[in-house]
CSV table of C-alpha atoms and ligand atoms in Angstrom, one decimal:
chain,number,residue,atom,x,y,z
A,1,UNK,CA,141.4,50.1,90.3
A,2,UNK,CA,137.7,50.2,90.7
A,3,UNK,CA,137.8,53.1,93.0
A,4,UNK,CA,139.7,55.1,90.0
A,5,UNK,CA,137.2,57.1,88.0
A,6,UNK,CA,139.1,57.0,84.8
A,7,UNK,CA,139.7,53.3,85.1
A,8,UNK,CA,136.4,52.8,85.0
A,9,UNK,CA,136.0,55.1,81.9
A,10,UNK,CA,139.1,52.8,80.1
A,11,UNK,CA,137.1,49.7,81.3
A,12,UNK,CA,133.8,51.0,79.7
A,13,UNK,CA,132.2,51.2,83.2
A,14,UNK,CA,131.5,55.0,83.5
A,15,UNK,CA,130.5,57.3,80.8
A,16,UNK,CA,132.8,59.8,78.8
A,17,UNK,CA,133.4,61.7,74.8
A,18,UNK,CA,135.7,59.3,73.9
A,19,UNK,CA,137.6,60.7,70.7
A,20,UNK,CA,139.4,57.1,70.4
A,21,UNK,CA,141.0,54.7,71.9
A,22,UNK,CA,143.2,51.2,71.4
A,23,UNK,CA,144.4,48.2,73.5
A,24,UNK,CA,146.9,50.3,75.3
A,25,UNK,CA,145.6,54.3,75.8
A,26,UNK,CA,142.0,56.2,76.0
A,27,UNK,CA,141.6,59.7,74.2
A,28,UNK,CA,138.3,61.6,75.8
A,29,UNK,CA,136.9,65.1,76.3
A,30,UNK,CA,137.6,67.0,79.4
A,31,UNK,CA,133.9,67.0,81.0
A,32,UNK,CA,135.2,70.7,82.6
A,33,UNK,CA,137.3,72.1,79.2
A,34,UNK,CA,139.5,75.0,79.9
A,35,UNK,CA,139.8,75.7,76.7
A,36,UNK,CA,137.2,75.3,73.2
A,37,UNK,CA,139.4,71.8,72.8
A,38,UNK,CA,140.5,70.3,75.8
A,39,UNK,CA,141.2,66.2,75.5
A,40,UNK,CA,142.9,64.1,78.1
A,41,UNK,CA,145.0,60.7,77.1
A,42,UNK,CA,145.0,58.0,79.5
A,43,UNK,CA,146.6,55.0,79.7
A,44,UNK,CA,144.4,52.1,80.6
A,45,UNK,CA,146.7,50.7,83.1
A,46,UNK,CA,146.9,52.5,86.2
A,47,UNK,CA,149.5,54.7,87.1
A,48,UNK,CA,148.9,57.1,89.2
A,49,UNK,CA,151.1,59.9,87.9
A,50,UNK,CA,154.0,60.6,85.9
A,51,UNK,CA,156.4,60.4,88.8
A,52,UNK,CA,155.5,56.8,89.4
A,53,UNK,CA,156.2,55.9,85.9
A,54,UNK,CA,159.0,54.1,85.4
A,55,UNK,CA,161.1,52.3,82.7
A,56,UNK,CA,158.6,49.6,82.3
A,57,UNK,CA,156.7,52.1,81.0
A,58,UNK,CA,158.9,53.1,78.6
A,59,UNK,CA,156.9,51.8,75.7
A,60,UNK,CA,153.9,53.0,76.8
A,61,UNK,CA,155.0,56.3,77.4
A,62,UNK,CA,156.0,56.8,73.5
A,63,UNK,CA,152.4,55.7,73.0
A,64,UNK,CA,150.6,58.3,74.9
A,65,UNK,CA,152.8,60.9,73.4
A,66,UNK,CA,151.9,59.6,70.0
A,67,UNK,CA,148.2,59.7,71.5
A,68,UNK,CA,148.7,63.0,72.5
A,69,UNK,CA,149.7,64.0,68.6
A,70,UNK,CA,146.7,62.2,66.9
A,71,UNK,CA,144.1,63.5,69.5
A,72,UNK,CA,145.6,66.7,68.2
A,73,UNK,CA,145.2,66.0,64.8
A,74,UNK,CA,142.0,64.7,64.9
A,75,UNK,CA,140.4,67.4,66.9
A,76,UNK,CA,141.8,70.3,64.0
A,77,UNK,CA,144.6,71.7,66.7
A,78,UNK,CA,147.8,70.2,65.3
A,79,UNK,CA,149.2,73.4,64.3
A,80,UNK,CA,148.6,74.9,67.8
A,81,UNK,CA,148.0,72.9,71.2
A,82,UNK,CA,149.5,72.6,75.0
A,83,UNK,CA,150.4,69.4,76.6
A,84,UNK,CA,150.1,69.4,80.3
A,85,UNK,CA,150.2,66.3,82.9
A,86,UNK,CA,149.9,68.1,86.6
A,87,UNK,CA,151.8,65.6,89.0
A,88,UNK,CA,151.0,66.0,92.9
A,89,UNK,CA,148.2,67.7,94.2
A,90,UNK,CA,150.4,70.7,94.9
A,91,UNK,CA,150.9,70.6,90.7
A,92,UNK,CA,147.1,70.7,90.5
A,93,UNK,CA,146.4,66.8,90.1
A,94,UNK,CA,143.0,65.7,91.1
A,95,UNK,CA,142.6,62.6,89.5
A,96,UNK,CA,145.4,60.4,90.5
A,97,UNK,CA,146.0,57.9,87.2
A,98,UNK,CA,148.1,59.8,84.9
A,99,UNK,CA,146.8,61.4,81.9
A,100,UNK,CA,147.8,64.5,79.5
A,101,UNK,CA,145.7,67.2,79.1
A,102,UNK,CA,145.6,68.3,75.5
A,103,UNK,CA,144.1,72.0,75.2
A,104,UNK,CA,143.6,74.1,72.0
A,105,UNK,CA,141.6,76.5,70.1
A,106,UNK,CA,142.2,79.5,71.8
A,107,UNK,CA,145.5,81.7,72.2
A,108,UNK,CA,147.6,79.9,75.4
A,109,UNK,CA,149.4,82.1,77.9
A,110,UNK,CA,153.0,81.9,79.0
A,111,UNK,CA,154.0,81.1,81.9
A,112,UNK,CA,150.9,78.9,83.1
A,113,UNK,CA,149.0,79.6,86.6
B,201,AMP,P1,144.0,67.0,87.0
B,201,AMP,O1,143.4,68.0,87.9
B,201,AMP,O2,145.3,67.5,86.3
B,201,AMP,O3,144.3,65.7,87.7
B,201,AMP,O4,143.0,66.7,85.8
B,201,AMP,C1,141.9,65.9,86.0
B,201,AMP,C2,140.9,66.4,84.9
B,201,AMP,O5,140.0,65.3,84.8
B,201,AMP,C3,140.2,67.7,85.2
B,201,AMP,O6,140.4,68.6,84.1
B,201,AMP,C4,138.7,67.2,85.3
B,201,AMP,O7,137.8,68.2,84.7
B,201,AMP,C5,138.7,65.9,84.5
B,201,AMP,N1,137.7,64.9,84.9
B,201,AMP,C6,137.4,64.5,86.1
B,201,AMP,N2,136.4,63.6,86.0
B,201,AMP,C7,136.2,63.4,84.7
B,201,AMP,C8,135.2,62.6,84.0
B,201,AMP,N3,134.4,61.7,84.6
B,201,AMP,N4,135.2,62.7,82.7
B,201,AMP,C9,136.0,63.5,82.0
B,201,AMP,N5,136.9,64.3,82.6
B,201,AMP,C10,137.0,64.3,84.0
């Protein structure tokens, strides 16, 4: 979707910290962190949020999750890190192609805002 900003950062048409990425996800740096590490994992095909995943998806899904594990790794936060996807705008979504936010390198608090 060319109106999607994060499509256009998994198509190479807008800028972004790009940790790494395959033929299938994205892993890139928050450009507003909320915490010291703070990563998001896209996939590259649009889908606007988790709600309107479906089992189709189902492979794709284990990918991201597996995504979500190595951006942890690789950014020194595997022994400690939060995995959040907001979907809705009531949950706090803003950008409407789903992705996990990976946050780490500070203490997390329970229960989140
Ligand atoms: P959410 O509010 O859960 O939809 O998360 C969207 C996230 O995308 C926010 O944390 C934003 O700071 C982040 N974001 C928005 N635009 C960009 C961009 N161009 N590059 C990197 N991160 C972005």
């Amino acid at each position: 979707m060319s109106d999607c900003v994060f499509c256009r950062i998994a198509n190479h048409q807008a800028p972004a910290r790009v940790l790494f990425e395959d033929d299938h996800l994205m892993v890139f740096h928050d450009i507003a962190p909320r915490a010291p590490v703070h990563l998001l994992v896209i996939p590259k095909e649009h889908i606007p949020s988790l709600a309107e995943a479906s089992r189709e998806h189902l492979e794709l899904l284990g990918r991201l999750l597996l995504g979500v594990q190595r951006a942890a790794r690789e950014a020194g936060i595997a022994h400690a890190f939060r995995v959040v996807t907001n979907s809705g705008e009531g949950a706090g979504q803003s950008v409407f192609h789903l992705h996990f936010h990976v946050l780490g390198g500070r203490r997390m608090a329970w229960p989140p805002g």
